[in-house]
Amino acid sequence: MSNQRKSLVTKEIVWQAMIDAFKKFNPRLMVKNPVMFVVEIGFVITLILSVMPNAFGGESNAFYNSIVSVILFVTILFANFAEALAEGRGKAQADSLKKSKQDMTANLLQKNGVIKVVNSTELRKGDIVIVTTNELIPSDGEIIEGVASVDESAITGESAPVIKEAGGDFSSVTGGTRVVSDRITVRVTADPGESFLDRMISMVEGAKRQKTPNELALHTLLVSLTFIFLIVCTTLLPIASYVNVVIPVATLVALLVCLIPTTIGGLLSAIGIAGMDRVTQYNVIAMSGKAVEAAGDINTIILDKTGTITYGNRMASEFVAVGGSKQEELYRAALHSSLHDETPEGRSIVELAKKMGVPESEWHISGTEGVEFKAETRMSGINFSDGRVVRKGAVDAIKAYVIERGGQVPNDLDTTANRMAKEGGTPLAVVDGTQVLGVIYLKDTVKAGMRERFEELRRMGIRTVMCTGDNPLTAATIAREAGVDDFIAEAKPEDKIAVIRKEQAEGKLVAMSGDGTNDAPALAQADVGLAMNSGTIAAKEAANMVDLDSDPTKIIEVVAIGKQLLMTRGALTTFSIANDIAKYFAIIPAMLMVAIPQMQALNIMQLATPQSAILSALLFNAIIIPLLIPLAMKGVTYKPMSATKLLSRNLFIYGLGGIIAPFIGIKLLDMLLVVVGLQ
């Protein structure tokens, strides 16, 4: 996955961000960030005072006003630069994706069977197109016929082509990808402008990002604090006049700017945009910032077993006859039950049966009807024209099927199936008519490092639940080996929804990953649904995140990034508010100690003059924003720990640090101003 991650910034992005930072001075844009808009108003006021010192009545120092004006300008510029820099990566990624949207032609299959070459923009939902070797797939769609190797590097960045085929969970294709070999027939599933690529472009463009509920709440807090301090500073002028204390307007503006939370106000948008961008670096497209933020609060993760916890390549490794049946009969029935099964498991059963010596005449039988696997029946098989019926499926489903039709269940069926299940395999019973012939042993293995990853989630306080259609013994074996907290065996789509709703009813947030149509309802129900790009259109439509690499375990990275986003926002908010404490000790005494000598006791930093105290605090307020941009972009280092420990750690590092840093910084700046003679 690390090979997918790209550098946070490039020279081009930085240069463009510098240009955009000046463009953002437009009041119509600035008003969207009330905190920085107030700073901009302060800048305009001090700029006027620099040219006309007596513009607002009273005496004022034009040089002092100019310095305050310049510092406020730089403060706004740095805040704008932080947001523009965060937006820059999203726009750069969007531009690279737009290159994939080139004018393409499509081989449209008309109702009369004639193929007509048309522009891809003329395609509509439901149209059928033919795509052959080296041709671009003109639009999002589902393969309805054929198998092909598809190069998806334009979307995922992965050079290795993937196999796409009709039926199953790997039938969806994305417009702009290229067919490397073979020929496929595709049914178009998106109108122009509604394709997955179109949605990806709009998703990664940071400027279009909507604020999340948590961010909106913090935004409301910042606006409230700004409004409160605006009232405080406005009332200071008449109060000071009443006690014969003259406060220059530029000083009042400086006080207001230092009191309001400008640091977090300037970095808030950058933090949110960068959070979505970090998800994108892992080749995950988030439909909204809300999804990333919700990932940070996840309490429970629902994971499929096959392909997520295990490698998913369950291959037939053994046929075991039961009830006195002959091995040859079992081989033949297993082959027949899988002739219409295009899944990897089905193909492996056919291959194993061939290796066991089933005659070639049994491989191709006409006049048969395939019965697809259904979650409700948990069986699949074949119907012959002479009335013969062969099925394979979950052992309990086959037992119920046989008993319902008056057949007998062999005594050694459960013993054989349980042995396979205890070994971590998946037993599939085979029935010909009403006679159970034996069991197919499918093997699957847990992915390397899964136990360690689940242990990491446990340290985060996240509960993991494995869902599988396997029998309880198999599920228990895999769950024990993988180290998940709980499991649900013989799970149907409604079971996944039920467990998600149960967790949500207890006030928990739930994440789930999936790729099949049967996963779509649960993906939609989950607070964070991560769909695989290789999966079905239904799954991708239902989810609020799509993994371009189709790695179901990436949900773990998504959760970590979500927590990092919340941590970063909380840490910088703590730091910003803590900063103000030191600024109070710099500006308040400076404003009043000439008229009220007793205020000198609060000048604990021993700042040289009232002017240098105010300018030092204002300079620190401006400089701290660019210094924190790398932290806002990269995020606070996240370590799995409980919420209580996390809060204590943040308060100690960023709370205490936010108090100490300004005392040191303001004092050093004061000394510098004395040296250069600006005190």
XYZ file of C-alpha atoms in Angstrom:
679
model
C 0.000 0.000 0.000
C 2.891 2.319 0.656
C 3.700 2.372 -3.031
C 0.363 4.087 -3.554
C 1.188 6.950 -1.267
C 2.457 10.080 -2.927
C 4.327 13.110 -1.671
C 2.096 15.534 0.183
C 3.227 18.566 -1.807
C 5.134 19.400 -4.959
C 6.689 22.652 -6.168
C 3.791 23.127 -8.574
C 1.208 22.697 -5.814
C 3.050 25.123 -3.509
C 3.365 27.725 -6.259
C -0.317 27.461 -7.165
C -1.251 27.631 -3.472
C 0.672 30.907 -3.152
C -1.305 32.377 -6.061
C -4.615 31.078 -4.684
C -3.793 32.500 -1.244
C -3.943 36.027 -2.699
C -7.141 35.244 -4.609
C -8.790 34.180 -1.360
C -8.568 37.766 -0.052
C -11.822 38.288 -1.945
C -14.343 39.222 0.804
C -16.973 36.968 -0.801
C -14.660 34.031 -0.145
C -13.356 35.236 3.213
C -16.843 35.618 4.675
C -17.155 31.810 4.614
C -14.524 31.796 7.377
C -15.899 34.353 9.898
C -12.798 34.248 12.110
C -10.432 35.228 9.311
C -13.024 37.618 7.863
C -12.868 39.593 11.108
C -9.063 39.670 10.759
C -9.460 40.980 7.207
C -11.758 43.773 8.430
C -9.105 44.609 11.039
C -6.505 44.699 8.278
C -8.595 47.162 6.244
C -9.084 49.403 9.306
C -5.369 49.500 10.162
C -4.509 50.012 6.479
C -6.728 53.080 6.411
C -5.116 54.297 9.659
C -1.681 53.834 8.079
C -2.585 56.377 5.389
C -4.923 58.561 7.467
C -3.835 58.264 11.135
C -6.756 60.388 12.343
C -9.416 58.698 10.226
C -11.380 57.384 13.210
C -10.725 60.343 15.512
C -7.960 60.848 18.042
C -4.211 60.688 17.610
C -2.482 57.565 16.242
C 0.973 56.571 15.060
C 0.998 55.939 11.294
C 4.162 53.845 11.475
C 2.763 51.648 14.260
C -0.508 51.302 12.345
C 1.403 50.242 9.230
C 3.289 47.531 11.092
C 0.028 46.169 12.585
C -1.558 46.275 9.119
C 1.331 44.327 7.560
C 1.226 41.685 10.307
C -2.542 41.233 9.864
C -2.067 40.923 6.095
C 0.551 38.216 6.620
C -1.743 36.424 9.117
C -4.543 36.227 6.540
C -2.097 35.243 3.800
C -0.723 32.346 5.853
C -4.236 31.121 6.701
C -5.271 31.314 3.033
C -2.080 29.527 2.016
C -2.828 26.668 4.442
C -6.266 26.123 2.913
C -5.020 26.540 -0.667
C -2.188 24.076 -0.075
C -4.627 21.466 1.252
C -6.938 22.047 -1.697
C -4.003 21.854 -4.095
C -3.487 18.104 -3.810
C -7.149 17.371 -4.331
C -7.219 19.554 -7.435
C -4.014 17.969 -8.751
C -5.503 14.497 -8.337
C -8.727 15.654 -9.987
C -6.747 17.007 -12.952
C -4.935 13.686 -13.379
C -8.266 11.870 -13.337
C -9.716 14.276 -15.899
C -6.997 13.164 -18.303
C -8.680 9.764 -18.255
C -11.867 11.413 -19.521
C -10.957 11.628 -23.149
C -13.286 11.410 -26.111
C -13.975 7.731 -26.594
C -15.956 5.790 -29.150
C -18.161 2.837 -28.319
C -19.305 -0.222 -30.223
C -23.042 0.062 -29.554
C -24.981 -3.155 -30.076
C -28.328 -2.165 -31.553
C -31.600 -4.093 -31.176
C -31.276 -5.494 -34.694
C -27.905 -7.004 -33.758
C -25.872 -4.542 -35.822
C -22.894 -2.859 -34.158
C -22.753 0.933 -34.566
C -19.744 3.061 -33.619
C -20.888 6.066 -31.564
C -19.314 8.651 -29.247
C -19.272 7.529 -25.616
C -21.239 10.656 -24.631
C -24.220 9.280 -26.567
C -24.476 6.197 -24.352
C -27.320 5.890 -21.865
C -28.222 3.482 -19.090
C -29.225 0.126 -20.472
C -27.243 0.383 -23.718
C -25.194 -2.683 -24.681
C -21.629 -2.208 -25.930
C -18.948 -4.581 -27.171
C -15.373 -4.002 -25.999
C -12.437 -5.938 -27.430
C -8.670 -6.110 -26.911
C -6.893 -2.728 -26.511
C -10.169 -0.792 -26.502
C -11.230 1.571 -23.719
C -14.384 0.754 -21.821
C -16.576 3.748 -22.778
C -18.714 3.972 -19.632
C -19.428 2.343 -16.281
C -21.227 -0.936 -16.692
C -21.784 -4.587 -15.855
C -20.307 -7.401 -17.924
C -23.175 -9.555 -19.144
C -21.096 -11.868 -21.328
C -17.457 -12.878 -21.531
C -14.264 -12.737 -19.485
C -11.482 -10.192 -19.971
C -8.274 -8.894 -18.445
C -8.741 -5.188 -17.693
C -6.043 -2.567 -17.096
C -7.384 -0.229 -14.375
C -4.140 1.710 -13.845
C -5.792 4.960 -14.981
C -8.050 4.715 -11.938
C -6.135 2.721 -9.328
C -2.504 3.352 -10.259
C -1.874 -0.415 -10.238
C -0.146 -1.680 -13.371
C -1.263 -5.292 -12.978
C -4.483 -6.019 -14.927
C -7.463 -7.619 -13.180
C -9.806 -10.325 -14.374
C -13.397 -9.235 -14.960
C -16.178 -11.637 -15.877
C -19.909 -11.925 -16.245
C -21.794 -12.925 -13.112
C -20.604 -12.809 -9.518
C -19.018 -9.896 -7.708
C -16.354 -9.035 -10.304
C -18.595 -8.045 -13.182
C -18.531 -4.259 -12.801
C -16.223 -2.204 -15.034
C -15.298 1.477 -14.916
C -15.302 3.879 -17.841
C -11.823 4.870 -18.971
C -10.195 1.516 -18.185
C -8.730 -0.618 -20.967
C -9.410 -4.204 -22.025
C -6.047 -5.947 -22.322
C -7.282 -9.233 -23.740
C -10.399 -11.025 -24.930
C -13.865 -9.604 -25.588
C -16.698 -8.599 -23.283
C -20.278 -7.435 -23.660
C -21.137 -4.632 -21.251
C -24.467 -3.168 -20.165
C -24.059 0.568 -19.468
C -25.128 1.580 -15.947
C -24.463 5.349 -15.950
C -25.613 8.327 -17.980
C -23.042 10.941 -19.106
C -21.766 12.984 -16.152
C -22.883 10.358 -13.645
C -20.081 7.842 -14.066
C -17.836 6.656 -11.262
C -14.961 8.663 -12.751
C -17.098 11.823 -12.764
C -17.988 11.271 -9.125
C -14.359 10.565 -8.234
C -13.295 13.887 -9.748
C -15.861 15.817 -7.738
C -14.955 13.875 -4.582
C -11.239 14.611 -4.650
C -11.641 18.307 -5.437
C -11.126 19.655 -1.947
C -12.789 22.972 -2.738
C -16.139 21.206 -3.079
C -15.821 19.414 0.231
C -18.783 19.816 2.572
C -18.154 20.490 6.246
C -18.770 17.574 8.583
C -21.068 17.756 11.661
C -18.066 17.820 14.007
C -16.441 20.548 11.960
C -19.695 22.532 11.832
C -19.969 22.323 15.626
C -16.402 23.595 16.016
C -17.089 26.273 13.397
C -20.097 27.430 15.458
C -17.920 27.560 18.597
C -15.279 29.654 16.835
C -17.901 32.065 15.484
C -19.406 32.384 18.968
C -16.026 33.119 20.552
C -15.274 35.659 17.827
C -18.610 37.388 18.406
C -18.083 37.452 22.194
C -14.575 38.945 21.919
C -15.805 41.419 19.319
C -18.311 42.705 21.887
C -15.608 42.758 24.577
C -13.204 44.797 22.447
C -15.947 47.152 21.262
C -16.996 47.940 24.834
C -13.380 48.420 25.943
C -13.107 51.724 24.073
C -15.865 53.616 25.981
C -14.840 52.008 29.282
C -11.212 53.054 28.778
C -12.328 56.553 27.814
C -14.362 56.754 31.020
C -11.250 56.089 33.145
C -9.134 58.402 30.953
C -7.174 55.588 29.264
C -6.472 56.123 25.563
C -6.444 52.918 23.532
C -5.389 53.324 19.888
C -7.769 51.694 17.393
C -4.894 49.628 15.946
C -4.201 48.254 19.436
C -7.857 47.303 19.871
C -7.737 45.506 16.523
C -4.555 43.706 17.591
C -6.217 42.681 20.850
C -9.262 41.317 19.010
C -7.137 39.345 16.552
C -5.090 37.843 19.375
C -8.163 37.020 21.475
C -10.174 35.234 18.779
C -9.005 31.708 17.867
C -7.237 32.709 14.642
C -4.835 29.741 14.677
C -7.494 27.038 14.466
C -9.715 29.372 12.415
C -6.983 29.610 9.799
C -6.227 25.896 9.802
C -9.679 24.339 10.220
C -10.479 23.964 6.510
C -6.968 22.723 5.783
C -7.303 19.995 8.440
C -10.572 18.726 6.974
C -9.388 18.779 3.370
C -6.067 17.144 4.294
C -7.958 14.412 6.174
C -9.882 13.468 3.036
C -6.671 13.705 1.055
C -4.887 11.244 3.363
C -7.656 8.743 2.649
C -7.183 9.378 -1.082
C -3.457 8.662 -0.740
C -4.442 5.132 0.258
C -6.461 4.894 -2.985
C -9.746 5.204 -1.107
C -12.302 7.669 -2.419
C -14.513 9.130 0.318
C -17.951 10.280 -0.806
C -17.891 12.988 1.886
C -15.811 14.351 4.736
C -18.509 13.027 7.046
C -17.526 9.466 6.159
C -13.869 10.092 7.070
C -14.852 11.775 10.311
C -17.302 8.989 11.208
C -14.470 6.493 10.701
C -12.635 8.168 13.567
C -15.500 7.418 15.955
C -16.071 3.798 14.917
C -16.780 1.361 17.753
C -17.450 -1.813 15.766
C -16.168 -3.170 12.459
C -18.114 -5.838 10.555
C -15.824 -7.850 8.284
C -16.551 -10.566 5.767
C -14.426 -13.649 6.286
C -13.716 -14.622 2.709
C -11.338 -12.261 0.949
C -11.059 -10.004 3.969
C -9.817 -12.036 6.906
C -8.838 -14.983 4.728
C -7.279 -14.972 1.280
C -10.647 -15.929 -0.162
C -9.336 -18.473 -2.622
C -11.251 -21.418 -1.231
C -10.189 -24.275 -3.452
C -11.493 -27.804 -3.560
C -8.807 -30.044 -2.101
C -10.618 -33.306 -1.353
C -13.796 -35.312 -2.022
C -14.902 -37.532 0.863
C -17.705 -40.057 0.236
C -20.232 -40.774 3.027
C -23.023 -43.266 3.634
C -21.323 -46.025 1.687
C -21.374 -44.082 -1.590
C -18.717 -44.769 -4.192
C -15.988 -42.205 -4.739
C -16.612 -42.253 -8.510
C -20.266 -41.339 -7.977
C -19.234 -38.433 -5.760
C -16.646 -37.204 -8.293
C -19.221 -37.206 -11.078
C -21.953 -35.508 -9.000
C -19.516 -32.854 -7.723
C -18.491 -32.113 -11.310
C -22.117 -31.890 -12.466
C -23.107 -29.619 -9.565
C -20.413 -27.120 -10.632
C -20.715 -27.136 -14.430
C -22.710 -23.892 -14.324
C -20.841 -22.461 -11.315
C -18.456 -19.767 -12.586
C -17.123 -18.874 -9.122
C -13.487 -19.697 -8.275
C -14.747 -22.414 -5.891
C -16.941 -23.924 -8.584
C -14.120 -23.977 -11.091
C -11.764 -25.557 -8.567
C -14.320 -28.355 -7.990
C -14.496 -29.016 -11.749
C -10.706 -29.078 -12.001
C -10.339 -31.455 -9.067
C -13.012 -33.766 -10.492
C -11.142 -33.859 -13.795
C -7.931 -34.735 -11.954
C -9.788 -37.555 -10.213
C -10.478 -39.141 -13.577
C -14.067 -38.151 -14.403
C -14.474 -39.015 -18.122
C -14.405 -36.146 -20.599
C -17.889 -37.096 -21.779
C -19.223 -35.834 -18.431
C -17.658 -32.410 -18.856
C -20.064 -31.183 -21.533
C -23.686 -32.208 -21.099
C -26.475 -30.580 -23.094
C -30.067 -30.031 -22.009
C -29.218 -28.899 -18.470
C -30.210 -25.888 -16.421
C -27.905 -24.269 -13.900
C -29.215 -23.306 -10.468
C -27.370 -20.296 -9.067
C -26.353 -19.987 -5.443
C -28.752 -17.949 -3.332
C -28.164 -16.617 0.165
C -31.602 -17.881 1.194
C -31.077 -21.513 0.103
C -27.240 -21.607 0.413
C -27.153 -24.167 -2.407
C -26.388 -24.302 -6.118
C -26.431 -27.058 -8.687
C -27.910 -28.387 -11.912
C -31.230 -29.667 -13.255
C -31.157 -32.289 -15.993
C -33.808 -32.561 -18.686
C -34.682 -36.098 -17.493
C -35.626 -34.775 -14.048
C -32.368 -35.608 -12.285
C -31.342 -32.949 -9.750
C -27.855 -32.464 -8.277
C -27.085 -29.920 -5.565
C -24.107 -28.841 -3.497
C -24.185 -26.456 -0.549
C -23.923 -25.895 3.180
C -24.276 -29.152 5.105
C -27.303 -28.092 7.148
C -29.010 -26.719 4.021
C -28.469 -30.008 2.160
C -29.726 -31.998 5.166
C -32.905 -29.919 5.302
C -33.274 -30.307 1.525
C -32.985 -34.113 1.692
C -35.286 -34.530 4.715
C -37.919 -32.312 3.081
C -37.950 -34.672 0.093
C -38.117 -37.845 2.177
C -34.491 -38.862 1.889
C -32.086 -40.168 4.541
C -29.090 -38.326 5.942
C -25.982 -40.558 6.303
C -24.761 -40.995 9.878
C -21.179 -40.059 9.022
C -22.085 -36.813 7.226
C -21.865 -34.620 10.332
C -18.681 -36.351 11.548
C -16.943 -35.751 8.213
C -18.153 -32.165 7.928
C -17.149 -31.352 11.530
C -13.651 -32.718 10.989
C -13.173 -30.442 7.966
C -14.621 -27.468 9.810
C -12.310 -27.969 12.804
C -9.378 -27.914 10.418
C -10.505 -24.495 9.238
C -11.965 -25.701 5.958
C -15.427 -25.339 4.464
C -17.433 -28.544 3.893
C -19.948 -28.615 1.037
C -22.355 -31.553 0.957
C -23.300 -33.066 -2.425
C -26.692 -34.638 -3.075
C -27.881 -36.482 -6.187
C -31.659 -36.591 -6.075
C -32.246 -37.425 -2.417
C -29.014 -39.353 -1.848
C -26.188 -37.558 -0.047
C -23.010 -38.810 -1.740
C -20.309 -37.006 0.185
C -18.555 -33.802 1.135
C -16.314 -31.433 -0.819
C -13.488 -30.003 1.300
C -12.754 -26.335 0.500
C -9.687 -24.826 2.120
C -9.073 -21.193 2.996
C -6.359 -19.594 5.124
C -6.160 -16.497 7.321
C -4.109 -13.654 5.859
C -0.725 -13.043 7.416
C -0.659 -10.399 10.137
C -4.429 -10.290 10.675
C -4.188 -11.207 14.364
C -1.790 -8.311 14.977
C -4.078 -5.899 13.117
C -7.109 -6.947 15.143
C -5.073 -6.551 18.310
C -4.275 -3.004 17.192
C -7.983 -2.312 16.704
C -8.661 -3.711 20.163
C -6.192 -1.196 21.608
C -8.193 1.515 19.837
C -11.272 0.275 21.661
C -12.830 -1.124 18.474
C -14.726 -4.424 18.482
C -14.345 -6.689 15.440
C -17.097 -9.012 14.221
C -16.557 -11.559 11.449
C -19.550 -12.433 9.253
C -19.467 -15.605 7.205
C -21.837 -17.969 5.499
C -19.776 -20.899 6.810
C -21.022 -23.264 9.487
C -20.372 -22.389 13.160
C -17.424 -24.764 13.578
C -15.582 -23.383 10.556
C -16.386 -19.844 11.627
C -15.147 -20.488 15.168
C -11.876 -21.958 13.900
C -11.157 -19.006 11.604
C -12.278 -16.494 14.254
C -9.934 -18.045 16.812
C -7.019 -18.103 14.398
C -7.600 -14.511 13.225
C -8.244 -13.123 16.709
C -11.571 -11.361 16.084
C -13.773 -10.495 19.054
C -16.932 -12.180 17.776
C -18.331 -13.950 14.739
C -21.631 -14.687 13.032
C -21.846 -18.011 11.221
C -24.213 -18.956 8.385
C -24.832 -15.238 7.943
C -27.434 -14.043 5.452
C -27.617 -10.434 4.186
C -30.340 -9.657 6.736
C -28.098 -10.990 9.531
C -25.437 -8.403 8.683
C -28.015 -5.618 8.768
C -29.390 -6.951 12.054
C -26.003 -6.880 13.799
C -25.294 -3.372 12.470
C -28.654 -2.096 13.703
C -28.152 -3.772 17.068
C -24.804 -2.041 17.546
C -26.225 1.301 16.388
C -29.181 0.948 18.781
C -26.598 0.817 21.588
C -25.220 4.171 20.449
C -22.230 2.752 18.581
C -20.891 3.676 15.154
C -20.347 0.741 12.806
C -18.058 0.245 9.802
C -18.311 -2.503 7.212
C -16.502 -3.546 4.054
C -18.052 -5.538 1.224
C -18.138 -6.020 -2.520
C -21.239 -7.997 -3.455
C -24.800 -7.025 -4.263
C -25.859 -8.919 -1.139
C -23.571 -6.604 0.888
C -25.252 -3.436 -0.436
C -28.023 -3.190 2.216
C -25.521 -3.576 5.053
C -23.080 -1.110 3.446
C -25.890 1.437 3.252
C -26.905 0.804 6.872
C -23.368 1.103 8.266
C -22.031 4.493 9.353
C -18.932 3.813 7.263
C -19.387 1.506 4.287
C -16.241 0.645 2.314
C -17.032 -0.925 -1.065
C -14.500 -2.618 -3.307
C -13.910 -1.089 -6.749
C -13.857 -4.614 -8.161
C -17.293 -5.252 -6.694
C -20.759 -4.645 -8.028
C -22.304 -1.307 -8.934
C -24.915 -1.842 -6.214
C -22.232 -2.147 -3.524
C -20.414 0.991 -4.696
C -23.645 2.977 -4.843
C -24.621 1.902 -1.306
C -21.255 2.639 0.339
C -19.833 6.033 1.318
C -16.254 5.023 0.496
C -14.781 3.075 -2.420
C -11.414 1.317 -2.264
C -9.775 1.473 -5.680
C -7.356 -1.327 -4.739
C -10.217 -3.615 -3.654
C -8.469 -4.511 -0.394
C -11.192 -5.153 2.225
C -8.726 -4.937 5.116
C -8.070 -1.298 4.247
C -11.027 -0.416 6.469
C -8.461 -0.603 9.284
C -6.365 2.169 7.676
C -9.502 4.214 7.056
C -10.420 4.020 10.752
C -6.892 5.074 11.757
C -7.020 8.047 9.348
C -10.423 9.067 10.713
C -9.095 8.988 14.260
C -6.036 10.924 13.160
C -8.291 13.597 11.616
C -10.263 14.028 14.840
C -7.049 14.006 16.879
C -5.450 16.647 14.669
C -8.464 18.921 14.873
C -8.729 18.470 18.637
C -4.995 18.935 19.200
C -4.761 22.151 17.169
C -7.953 23.523 18.748
C -6.455 22.859 22.189
C -3.188 24.457 21.129
C -4.957 27.495 19.641
C -7.082 28.238 22.704
C -4.149 27.608 25.064
C -2.125 30.109 22.982
C -4.472 32.908 23.953
C -3.478 32.677 27.611
C 0.039 33.929 26.895
C -1.294 36.638 24.580
C -3.483 37.994 27.383
C -0.375 38.472 29.533
C 1.296 40.299 26.643
C -1.422 42.650 25.384
C -3.649 43.445 28.389
C -0.813 44.862 30.557
C 0.611 46.675 27.512
C -2.692 48.428 26.869
C -3.322 49.580 30.407
C -0.059 49.818 32.365
C 0.661 53.410 31.260
C -2.568 54.647 32.838
C -2.680 51.925 35.499
C 0.920 51.260 36.722
C -0.308 48.340 38.879
C -0.885 46.371 35.637
C 2.918 46.042 35.405
C 2.559 43.093 37.817
C 0.886 41.133 35.001
C 3.799 41.802 32.655
C 5.398 38.520 33.710
C 7.348 38.232 30.446
C 8.986 41.618 31.168
C 8.297 42.870 27.645
C 10.199 46.036 26.751
C 7.421 48.487 25.827
C 3.651 48.434 25.305
C 4.154 48.683 21.540
C 6.670 45.829 21.372
C 4.399 43.674 23.551
C 1.459 44.143 21.187
C 3.525 43.684 18.024
C 5.270 40.589 19.451
C 1.935 38.943 20.313
C 0.539 39.827 16.898
C 3.660 38.538 15.116
C 3.560 35.267 17.039
C -0.122 34.950 16.135
C 0.794 35.225 12.438
C 3.951 33.081 12.465
C 2.405 30.130 14.312
C -0.033 29.450 11.430
C 2.588 28.503 8.774
C 4.562 26.611 11.416
C 1.503 24.428 12.043
C 0.644 23.863 8.351
C 2.796 20.672 8.099
C 1.057 19.278 11.182
C -2.381 20.133 9.772
C -1.489 18.496 6.447
C 0.184 15.344 7.754
C -1.918 14.987 10.868
C -0.970 14.329 14.457
C 0.889 11.046 14.930
C -1.711 8.488 15.925
C -1.022 5.694 18.381
C -3.711 3.147 19.319
C -4.864 3.854 22.882
C -8.021 4.425 24.903
C -9.956 7.704 24.618
C -9.015 8.679 28.192
C -5.276 8.223 27.582
C -5.608 10.011 24.266
C -7.282 13.020 25.890
C -4.670 13.167 28.664
C -1.846 12.964 26.114
C -3.307 15.748 23.959
C -3.947 18.030 26.930
C -0.378 17.531 28.143
C 1.350 17.971 24.762
C -0.851 20.516 22.987
C -2.536 22.149 25.964
C 0.575 22.679 28.049
C 2.651 23.207 24.906
C 0.139 25.776 23.683
C 0.628 27.756 26.892
C 4.419 27.541 27.073
C 5.267 28.103 23.378
C 3.776 31.628 23.140
C 5.555 32.789 26.303
C 8.865 31.775 24.753
C 7.985 32.959 21.236
C 6.567 36.334 22.258
C 9.562 37.062 24.509
C 12.036 36.212 21.708
C 10.115 38.380 19.234
C 10.064 41.241 21.769
C 13.840 41.006 22.109
C 14.162 40.989 18.301
C 11.975 44.087 17.961
C 14.145 45.900 20.507
C 17.275 44.981 18.530
C 15.840 46.248 15.215
C 14.423 49.335 16.909
C 10.716 48.730 16.341
C 9.752 48.715 20.026
